[in-house]
PDB file of C-alpha atoms in Angstrom:
ATOM      1  CA  MET A   1     -26.613  -0.358 -21.720  1.00 96.00           C
ATOM      2  CA  VAL A   2     -23.393  -1.362 -19.979  1.00 96.00           C
ATOM      3  CA  ARG A   3     -25.316  -3.242 -17.304  1.00 96.00           C
ATOM      4  CA  ALA A   4     -27.379  -4.968 -19.992  1.00 97.00           C
ATOM      5  CA  LEU A   5     -24.243  -5.963 -21.909  1.00 98.00           C
ATOM      6  CA  ALA A   6     -22.770  -7.441 -18.740  1.00 97.00           C
ATOM      7  CA  GLU A   7     -25.907  -9.532 -18.273  1.00 97.00           C
ATOM      8  CA  GLY A   8     -25.932 -10.530 -21.911  1.00 97.00           C
ATOM      9  CA  TYR A   9     -22.327 -11.674 -22.032  1.00 97.00           C
ATOM     10  CA  PRO A  10     -21.261 -12.827 -18.556  1.00 97.00           C
ATOM     11  CA  ASP A  11     -18.625 -15.107 -20.065  1.00 95.00           C
ATOM     12  CA  ALA A  12     -17.187 -12.615 -22.575  1.00 96.00           C
ATOM     13  CA  HIS A  13     -13.464 -12.992 -23.041  1.00 96.00           C
ATOM     14  CA  CYS A  14     -10.638 -12.586 -25.515  1.00 96.00           C
ATOM     15  CA  GLU A  15     -11.423 -15.072 -28.275  1.00 96.00           C
ATOM     16  CA  LEU A  16      -7.790 -15.510 -29.257  1.00 97.00           C
ATOM     17  CA  ASP A  17      -6.191 -18.591 -27.694  1.00 97.00           C
ATOM     18  CA  PHE A  18      -2.980 -17.922 -25.743  1.00 98.00           C
ATOM     19  CA  THR A  19      -1.090 -19.006 -22.635  1.00 97.00           C
ATOM     20  CA  ASP A  20       1.293 -16.088 -22.103  1.00 97.00           C
ATOM     21  CA  PRO A  21       1.773 -12.432 -23.123  1.00 98.00           C
ATOM     22  CA  LEU A  22       4.053 -13.285 -26.056  1.00 98.00           C
ATOM     23  CA  GLU A  23       1.540 -15.684 -27.551  1.00 98.00           C
ATOM     24  CA  LEU A  24      -1.203 -13.083 -27.167  1.00 98.00           C
ATOM     25  CA  ALA A  25       0.945 -10.419 -28.833  1.00 98.00           C
ATOM     26  CA  VAL A  26       1.663 -12.675 -31.806  1.00 98.00           C
ATOM     27  CA  ALA A  27      -1.951 -13.843 -32.084  1.00 98.00           C
ATOM     28  CA  THR A  28      -3.200 -10.262 -32.029  1.00 97.00           C
ATOM     29  CA  ILE A  29      -0.808  -9.281 -34.812  1.00 97.00           C
ATOM     30  CA  LEU A  30      -2.095 -12.237 -36.836  1.00 97.00           C
ATOM     31  CA  SER A  31      -5.721 -11.240 -36.219  1.00 96.00           C
ATOM     32  CA  ALA A  32      -5.435  -8.142 -38.411  1.00 92.00           C
ATOM     33  CA  GLN A  33      -7.813  -8.609 -41.356  1.00 92.00           C
ATOM     34  CA  CYS A  34      -8.413 -12.164 -40.176  1.00 94.00           C
ATOM     35  CA  THR A  35     -10.956 -13.916 -37.973  1.00 94.00           C
ATOM     36  CA  ASP A  36     -10.028 -15.081 -34.495  1.00 95.00           C
ATOM     37  CA  LYS A  37     -11.202 -18.564 -35.496  1.00 95.00           C
ATOM     38  CA  ARG A  38      -8.684 -18.757 -38.320  1.00 97.00           C
ATOM     39  CA  VAL A  39      -5.910 -17.419 -36.087  1.00 98.00           C
ATOM     40  CA  ASN A  40      -6.720 -20.070 -33.478  1.00 98.00           C
ATOM     41  CA  GLU A  41      -6.406 -22.737 -36.150  1.00 98.00           C
ATOM     42  CA  VAL A  42      -2.911 -21.521 -37.027  1.00 98.00           C
ATOM     43  CA  THR A  43      -1.370 -20.735 -33.643  1.00 98.00           C
ATOM     44  CA  PRO A  44      -1.105 -24.201 -32.016  1.00 98.00           C
ATOM     45  CA  ALA A  45       1.562 -25.314 -34.510  1.00 98.00           C
ATOM     46  CA  LEU A  46       3.116 -21.838 -34.567  1.00 98.00           C
ATOM     47  CA  PHE A  47       3.427 -21.626 -30.783  1.00 98.00           C
ATOM     48  CA  ALA A  48       4.839 -25.142 -30.610  1.00 98.00           C
ATOM     49  CA  ARG A  49       7.559 -24.185 -33.099  1.00 98.00           C
ATOM     50  CA  TYR A  50       8.398 -20.726 -31.713  1.00 98.00           C
ATOM     51  CA  ARG A  51       8.376 -20.543 -27.928  1.00 97.00           C
ATOM     52  CA  THR A  52      10.378 -17.416 -27.122  1.00 98.00           C
ATOM     53  CA  ALA A  53      11.006 -13.934 -28.444  1.00 98.00           C
ATOM     54  CA  ALA A  54      14.445 -15.116 -29.527  1.00 98.00           C
ATOM     55  CA  ASP A  55      12.841 -17.895 -31.557  1.00 98.00           C
ATOM     56  CA  TYR A  56      10.824 -15.355 -33.522  1.00 98.00           C
ATOM     57  CA  ALA A  57      13.777 -13.002 -33.876  1.00 97.00           C
ATOM     58  CA  GLY A  58      15.896 -15.753 -35.393  1.00 97.00           C
ATOM     59  CA  ALA A  59      13.166 -17.446 -37.404  1.00 97.00           C
ATOM     60  CA  ASP A  60      13.675 -18.551 -40.968  1.00 97.00           C
ATOM     61  CA  ARG A  61      11.419 -16.120 -42.801  1.00 97.00           C
ATOM     62  CA  ALA A  62      10.152 -18.596 -45.384  1.00 97.00           C
ATOM     63  CA  GLU A  63       9.284 -21.135 -42.697  1.00 98.00           C
ATOM     64  CA  LEU A  64       7.509 -18.564 -40.525  1.00 98.00           C
ATOM     65  CA  GLU A  65       5.533 -17.295 -43.512  1.00 98.00           C
ATOM     66  CA  GLU A  66       4.284 -20.806 -44.234  1.00 97.00           C
ATOM     67  CA  TYR A  67       3.032 -21.197 -40.670  1.00 98.00           C
ATOM     68  CA  ILE A  68       1.040 -17.958 -40.806  1.00 98.00           C
ATOM     69  CA  ARG A  69       0.061 -17.915 -44.500  1.00 97.00           C
ATOM     70  CA  PRO A  70      -3.630 -18.821 -43.823  1.00 97.00           C
ATOM     71  CA  THR A  71      -4.106 -15.588 -41.850  1.00 97.00           C
ATOM     72  CA  GLY A  72      -3.457 -13.404 -44.905  1.00 96.00           C
ATOM     73  CA  PHE A  73      -0.930 -10.599 -45.409  1.00 96.00           C
ATOM     74  CA  PHE A  74       1.606 -13.144 -44.175  1.00 97.00           C
ATOM     75  CA  ARG A  75       4.680 -11.317 -45.424  1.00 97.00           C
ATOM     76  CA  ASN A  76       3.871  -8.126 -43.550  1.00 97.00           C
ATOM     77  CA  LYS A  77       2.850 -10.107 -40.489  1.00 97.00           C
ATOM     78  CA  ALA A  78       6.106 -12.076 -40.605  1.00 97.00           C
ATOM     79  CA  ASN A  79       8.004  -8.771 -40.667  1.00 97.00           C
ATOM     80  CA  SER A  80       6.088  -7.569 -37.622  1.00 97.00           C
ATOM     81  CA  ILE A  81       6.487 -10.802 -35.667  1.00 98.00           C
ATOM     82  CA  MET A  82      10.217 -11.129 -36.367  1.00 98.00           C
ATOM     83  CA  GLY A  83      10.672  -7.442 -35.551  1.00 98.00           C
ATOM     84  CA  LEU A  84       8.676  -7.899 -32.359  1.00 98.00           C
ATOM     85  CA  GLY A  85      10.885 -10.777 -31.285  1.00 98.00           C
ATOM     86  CA  ALA A  86      14.051  -8.818 -32.002  1.00 98.00           C
ATOM     87  CA  ALA A  87      12.836  -5.727 -30.147  1.00 98.00           C
ATOM     88  CA  LEU A  88      11.828  -7.778 -27.113  1.00 98.00           C
ATOM     89  CA  VAL A  89      15.251  -9.432 -27.004  1.00 98.00           C
ATOM     90  CA  GLU A  90      17.160  -6.196 -27.482  1.00 97.00           C
ATOM     91  CA  LYS A  91      15.166  -3.894 -25.222  1.00 97.00           C
ATOM     92  CA  HIS A  92      13.132  -5.992 -22.782  1.00 98.00           C
ATOM     93  CA  ALA A  93      15.188  -9.094 -22.000  1.00 97.00           C
ATOM     94  CA  GLY A  94      12.884 -11.159 -24.184  1.00 97.00           C
ATOM     95  CA  GLN A  95       9.773 -10.314 -22.147  1.00 98.00           C
ATOM     96  CA  VAL A  96       6.624  -8.471 -23.220  1.00 98.00           C
ATOM     97  CA  PRO A  97       6.520  -5.153 -21.306  1.00 97.00           C
ATOM     98  CA  LYS A  98       3.580  -4.203 -19.109  1.00 96.00           C
ATOM     99  CA  ARG A  99       3.367  -0.501 -20.007  1.00 96.00           C
ATOM    100  CA  LEU A 100       1.404   1.024 -22.878  1.00 96.00           C
ATOM    101  CA  VAL A 101       4.227   3.453 -23.656  1.00 96.00           C
ATOM    102  CA  ASP A 102       6.621   0.540 -24.181  1.00 97.00           C
ATOM    103  CA  LEU A 103       4.195  -1.702 -26.023  1.00 97.00           C
ATOM    104  CA  VAL A 104       3.270   0.820 -28.711  1.00 96.00           C
ATOM    105  CA  GLN A 105       6.938   1.176 -29.646  1.00 96.00           C
ATOM    106  CA  LEU A 106       7.172  -2.497 -30.602  1.00 97.00           C
ATOM    107  CA  PRO A 107       6.876  -3.559 -34.273  1.00 95.00           C
ATOM    108  CA  GLY A 108       3.322  -4.520 -35.186  1.00 93.00           C
ATOM    109  CA  VAL A 109       1.879  -3.221 -31.907  1.00 96.00           C
ATOM    110  CA  GLY A 110      -0.448  -0.218 -32.029  1.00 93.00           C
ATOM    111  CA  ARG A 111      -2.753   1.030 -29.294  1.00 94.00           C
ATOM    112  CA  LYS A 112      -5.402  -1.574 -30.078  1.00 94.00           C
ATOM    113  CA  THR A 113      -2.978  -4.477 -29.789  1.00 95.00           C
ATOM    114  CA  ALA A 114      -1.345  -2.910 -26.730  1.00 96.00           C
ATOM    115  CA  ASN A 115      -4.677  -2.641 -24.938  1.00 96.00           C
ATOM    116  CA  VAL A 116      -5.524  -6.244 -25.823  1.00 96.00           C
ATOM    117  CA  ILE A 117      -2.229  -7.345 -24.246  1.00 97.00           C
ATOM    118  CA  LEU A 118      -2.565  -5.123 -21.186  1.00 97.00           C
ATOM    119  CA  GLY A 119      -6.142  -6.085 -20.445  1.00 96.00           C
ATOM    120  CA  ASN A 120      -5.950  -9.807 -21.120  1.00 97.00           C
ATOM    121  CA  ALA A 121      -2.382 -10.794 -20.288  1.00 97.00           C
ATOM    122  CA  PHE A 122      -1.599  -8.391 -17.445  1.00 97.00           C
ATOM    123  CA  GLY A 123      -4.977  -7.382 -16.010  1.00 96.00           C
ATOM    124  CA  VAL A 124      -4.357  -3.695 -16.738  1.00 96.00           C
ATOM    125  CA  PRO A 125      -7.633  -2.014 -17.841  1.00 96.00           C
ATOM    126  CA  GLY A 126      -7.650  -1.064 -21.499  1.00 94.00           C
ATOM    127  CA  ILE A 127     -10.201  -0.235 -24.202  1.00 96.00           C
ATOM    128  CA  THR A 128      -9.783  -2.146 -27.444  1.00 95.00           C
ATOM    129  CA  VAL A 129     -11.182  -0.077 -30.299  1.00 95.00           C
ATOM    130  CA  ASP A 130     -11.480  -2.598 -33.117  1.00 93.00           C
ATOM    131  CA  THR A 131     -13.936  -2.354 -36.018  1.00 93.00           C
ATOM    132  CA  HIS A 132     -16.791  -3.848 -33.993  1.00 95.00           C
ATOM    133  CA  PHE A 133     -16.222  -1.567 -31.018  1.00 97.00           C
ATOM    134  CA  GLY A 134     -16.016   1.607 -33.091  1.00 97.00           C
ATOM    135  CA  ARG A 135     -19.022   0.686 -35.209  1.00 97.00           C
ATOM    136  CA  LEU A 136     -21.263  -0.073 -32.249  1.00 98.00           C
ATOM    137  CA  VAL A 137     -20.421   2.919 -30.071  1.00 98.00           C
ATOM    138  CA  ARG A 138     -21.172   5.174 -33.048  1.00 98.00           C
ATOM    139  CA  ARG A 139     -24.380   3.273 -33.814  1.00 97.00           C
ATOM    140  CA  TRP A 140     -25.424   3.731 -30.193  1.00 98.00           C
ATOM    141  CA  GLY A 141     -24.604   7.433 -30.233  1.00 97.00           C
ATOM    142  CA  TRP A 142     -21.920   7.209 -27.568  1.00 97.00           C
ATOM    143  CA  THR A 143     -19.622   9.160 -29.905  1.00 97.00           C
ATOM    144  CA  THR A 144     -19.462  10.344 -33.505  1.00 97.00           C
ATOM    145  CA  GLU A 145     -15.674  10.121 -33.670  1.00 97.00           C
ATOM    146  CA  THR A 146     -14.044   7.724 -36.107  1.00 96.00           C
ATOM    147  CA  ASP A 147     -10.444   8.090 -34.946  1.00 96.00           C
ATOM    148  CA  PRO A 148      -9.720   5.097 -32.652  1.00 95.00           C
ATOM    149  CA  VAL A 149      -7.614   7.134 -30.236  1.00 95.00           C
ATOM    150  CA  LYS A 150     -10.373   9.709 -29.815  1.00 97.00           C
ATOM    151  CA  VAL A 151     -12.971   6.953 -29.450  1.00 97.00           C
ATOM    152  CA  GLU A 152     -10.848   5.304 -26.758  1.00 97.00           C
ATOM    153  CA  LYS A 153     -10.551   8.564 -24.835  1.00 97.00           C
ATOM    154  CA  ILE A 154     -14.254   9.447 -25.041  1.00 97.00           C
ATOM    155  CA  ILE A 155     -15.510   6.007 -24.033  1.00 97.00           C
ATOM    156  CA  GLY A 156     -12.917   5.884 -21.277  1.00 97.00           C
ATOM    157  CA  GLU A 157     -14.495   9.007 -19.797  1.00 97.00           C
ATOM    158  CA  LEU A 158     -17.998   7.502 -19.974  1.00 96.00           C
ATOM    159  CA  VAL A 159     -17.250   4.189 -18.305  1.00 96.00           C
ATOM    160  CA  SER A 160     -15.420   3.304 -15.095  1.00 95.00           C
ATOM    161  CA  ARG A 161     -11.778   2.358 -15.708  1.00 96.00           C
ATOM    162  CA  LYS A 162     -12.189  -0.975 -13.964  1.00 96.00           C
ATOM    163  CA  GLU A 163     -14.718  -1.973 -16.646  1.00 97.00           C
ATOM    164  CA  TRP A 164     -12.661  -0.991 -19.688  1.00 97.00           C
ATOM    165  CA  THR A 165     -11.377  -4.456 -20.575  1.00 97.00           C
ATOM    166  CA  MET A 166     -14.693  -6.214 -20.059  1.00 97.00           C
ATOM    167  CA  LEU A 167     -16.574  -3.448 -21.864  1.00 98.00           C
ATOM    168  CA  SER A 168     -14.374  -4.126 -24.876  1.00 97.00           C
ATOM    169  CA  HIS A 169     -15.253  -7.819 -24.741  1.00 97.00           C
ATOM    170  CA  TRP A 170     -18.962  -7.169 -24.253  1.00 98.00           C
ATOM    171  CA  ILE A 171     -19.193  -4.793 -27.198  1.00 98.00           C
ATOM    172  CA  ILE A 172     -17.082  -6.975 -29.488  1.00 97.00           C
ATOM    173  CA  PHE A 173     -19.197 -10.013 -28.577  1.00 97.00           C
ATOM    174  CA  HIS A 174     -22.380  -8.058 -29.313  1.00 98.00           C
ATOM    175  CA  GLY A 175     -21.025  -6.873 -32.646  1.00 97.00           C
ATOM    176  CA  ARG A 176     -20.157 -10.412 -33.683  1.00 96.00           C
ATOM    177  CA  ARG A 177     -23.354 -12.031 -32.464  1.00 97.00           C
ATOM    178  CA  VAL A 178     -26.230  -9.566 -32.760  1.00 98.00           C
ATOM    179  CA  CYS A 179     -25.390  -6.079 -34.002  1.00 98.00           C
ATOM    180  CA  HIS A 180     -23.925  -7.032 -37.377  1.00 97.00           C
ATOM    181  CA  ALA A 181     -22.545  -4.386 -39.724  1.00 95.00           C
ATOM    182  CA  ARG A 182     -24.833  -5.015 -42.684  1.00 94.00           C
ATOM    183  CA  LYS A 183     -27.955  -6.462 -41.086  1.00 95.00           C
ATOM    184  CA  PRO A 184     -28.236  -6.102 -37.312  1.00 97.00           C
ATOM    185  CA  ALA A 185     -30.748  -8.339 -35.561  1.00 98.00           C
ATOM    186  CA  CYS A 186     -32.792  -5.446 -34.136  1.00 97.00           C
ATOM    187  CA  GLY A 187     -35.909  -7.542 -33.564  1.00 97.00           C
ATOM    188  CA  ALA A 188     -33.966  -9.984 -31.392  1.00 97.00           C
ATOM    189  CA  CYS A 189     -31.752  -7.540 -29.515  1.00 98.00           C
ATOM    190  CA  PHE A 190     -31.976  -7.068 -25.758  1.00 97.00           C
ATOM    191  CA  LEU A 191     -30.712  -3.486 -26.179  1.00 97.00           C
ATOM    192  CA  ALA A 192     -33.560  -2.496 -28.495  1.00 96.00           C
ATOM    193  CA  LYS A 193     -35.216  -0.137 -26.005  1.00 94.00           C
ATOM    194  CA  GLU A 194     -32.045   1.872 -25.425  1.00 95.00           C
ATOM    195  CA  CYS A 195     -30.654   1.831 -28.960  1.00 97.00           C
ATOM    196  CA  PRO A 196     -31.107   5.057 -30.966  1.00 96.00           C
ATOM    197  CA  SER A 197     -30.472   3.088 -34.168  1.00 97.00           C
ATOM    198  CA  TYR A 198     -33.203   0.528 -33.520  1.00 96.00           C
ATOM    199  CA  GLY A 199     -34.894  -0.210 -36.825  1.00 95.00           C
ATOM    200  CA  GLU A 200     -31.825  -0.139 -39.050  1.00 95.00           C
ATOM    201  CA  GLY A 201     -31.815  -3.927 -39.140  1.00 96.00           C
ATOM    202  CA  GLU A 202     -34.311  -6.791 -39.258  1.00 97.00           C
ATOM    203  CA  LEU A 203     -37.307  -6.034 -37.034  1.00 97.00           C
ATOM    204  CA  ASP A 204     -39.306  -9.238 -37.332  1.00 96.00           C
ATOM    205  CA  PRO A 205     -38.447 -11.216 -34.173  1.00 96.00           C
ATOM    206  CA  VAL A 206     -38.437 -14.585 -35.928  1.00 96.00           C
ATOM    207  CA  LYS A 207     -36.270 -13.453 -38.836  1.00 97.00           C
ATOM    208  CA  ALA A 208     -34.025 -11.460 -36.515  1.00 97.00           C
ATOM    209  CA  ALA A 209     -33.524 -14.495 -34.266  1.00 97.00           C
ATOM    210  CA  GLU A 210     -32.058 -16.348 -37.228  1.00 97.00           C
ATOM    211  CA  LEU A 211     -29.355 -13.678 -37.461  1.00 98.00           C
ATOM    212  CA  VAL A 212     -28.147 -14.114 -33.883  1.00 98.00           C
ATOM    213  CA  LYS A 213     -24.870 -16.035 -33.816  1.00 96.00           C
ATOM    214  CA  GLY A 214     -22.776 -17.922 -31.305  1.00 94.00           C
ATOM    215  CA  PRO A 215     -23.313 -20.374 -28.457  1.00 94.00           C
ATOM    216  CA  GLU A 216     -24.931 -17.603 -26.390  1.00 95.00           C
ATOM    217  CA  ALA A 217     -27.850 -17.326 -28.837  1.00 97.00           C
ATOM    218  CA  PRO A 218     -30.497 -19.004 -26.611  1.00 97.00           C
ATOM    219  CA  HIS A 219     -29.550 -16.765 -23.678  1.00 97.00           C
ATOM    220  CA  LEU A 220     -29.530 -13.634 -25.853  1.00 97.00           C
ATOM    221  CA  LEU A 221     -32.906 -14.475 -27.390  1.00 97.00           C
ATOM    222  CA  ALA A 222     -34.390 -15.068 -23.947  1.00 97.00           C
ATOM    223  CA  LEU A 223     -33.203 -11.632 -22.817  1.00 97.00           C
ATOM    224  CA  ALA A 224     -34.670 -10.030 -25.935  1.00 96.00           C
ATOM    225  CA  GLU A 225     -37.982 -11.800 -25.323  1.00 95.00           C
ATOM    226  CA  ARG A 226     -37.998 -10.570 -21.733  1.00 94.00           C
ATOM    227  CA  GLU A 227     -37.440  -6.988 -22.928  1.00 90.00           C
ATOM    228  CA  ARG A 228     -40.287  -7.228 -25.436  1.00 84.00           C
ATOM    229  CA  ALA A 229     -42.800  -8.661 -22.992  1.00 80.00           C
ATOM    230  CA  PRO A 230     -43.729  -5.386 -21.149  1.00 58.00           C
ATOM    231  CA  ARG A 231     -44.466  -3.632 -24.440  1.00 50.00           C
ATOM    232  CA  ARG A 232     -46.869  -6.382 -25.493  1.00 47.00           C
ATOM    233  CA  LYS A 233     -48.673  -6.255 -22.141  1.00 43.00           C
ATOM    234  CA  ALA A 234     -49.008  -2.497 -22.279  1.00 41.00           C
ATOM    235  CA  GLY A 235     -50.405  -2.695 -25.788  1.00 42.00           C
ATOM    236  CA  ALA A 236     -52.919  -5.332 -24.751  1.00 45.00           C
ATOM    237  CA  ALA A 237     -54.091  -3.154 -21.842  1.00 44.00           C
ATOM    238  CA  ARG A 238     -54.826  -0.268 -24.180  1.00 39.00           C
TER     239      ARG A 238
END
């Protein structure tokens, strides 16, 4: 399944726009209960206004809240971002640290956010257990755990460390494009043969194809068609 995911999403990446570790940290905080698309609509103006940790630490709260209001929960997020800026200035010379143990002590930064930063800003392998990741690995039977820390540990033991960051991207991409929470596109999924939950979603290939999202859709549908072809030939032979 990991090899198939790699073939399905060769261009998988962090879908939050950023140019440095601080921008990624702030964008990830904003992404809580918000789509990456909406965050990416907000951050260009935000990043132009606040360029350093000190800028966030000394921000006017009302002004900052207006910048991030479209992402929802803006008051709590403003608290986290201002606290993040202050902690970076006070403890890390204004720079985002490169160690998990340091990152998780920062305001607004839990293990999920820390692993996003490590994997995508610093190239340190990390598993990002967001809602998509947890939902899919349970749907696939890789684990039954619901606690993100336990999920991270179990999946980390199943997959080579060097693949942790990309595995996170592959699974999150698949969850957003094919294996939806309410109605997965089972009939148009290239993992159908290996998936123990095959049949929970739409099985008709034509209807399922309509559920596949994203610019990768033609590629994903071609892979699914390739996987279905041997079954049709075997059936015809019988």
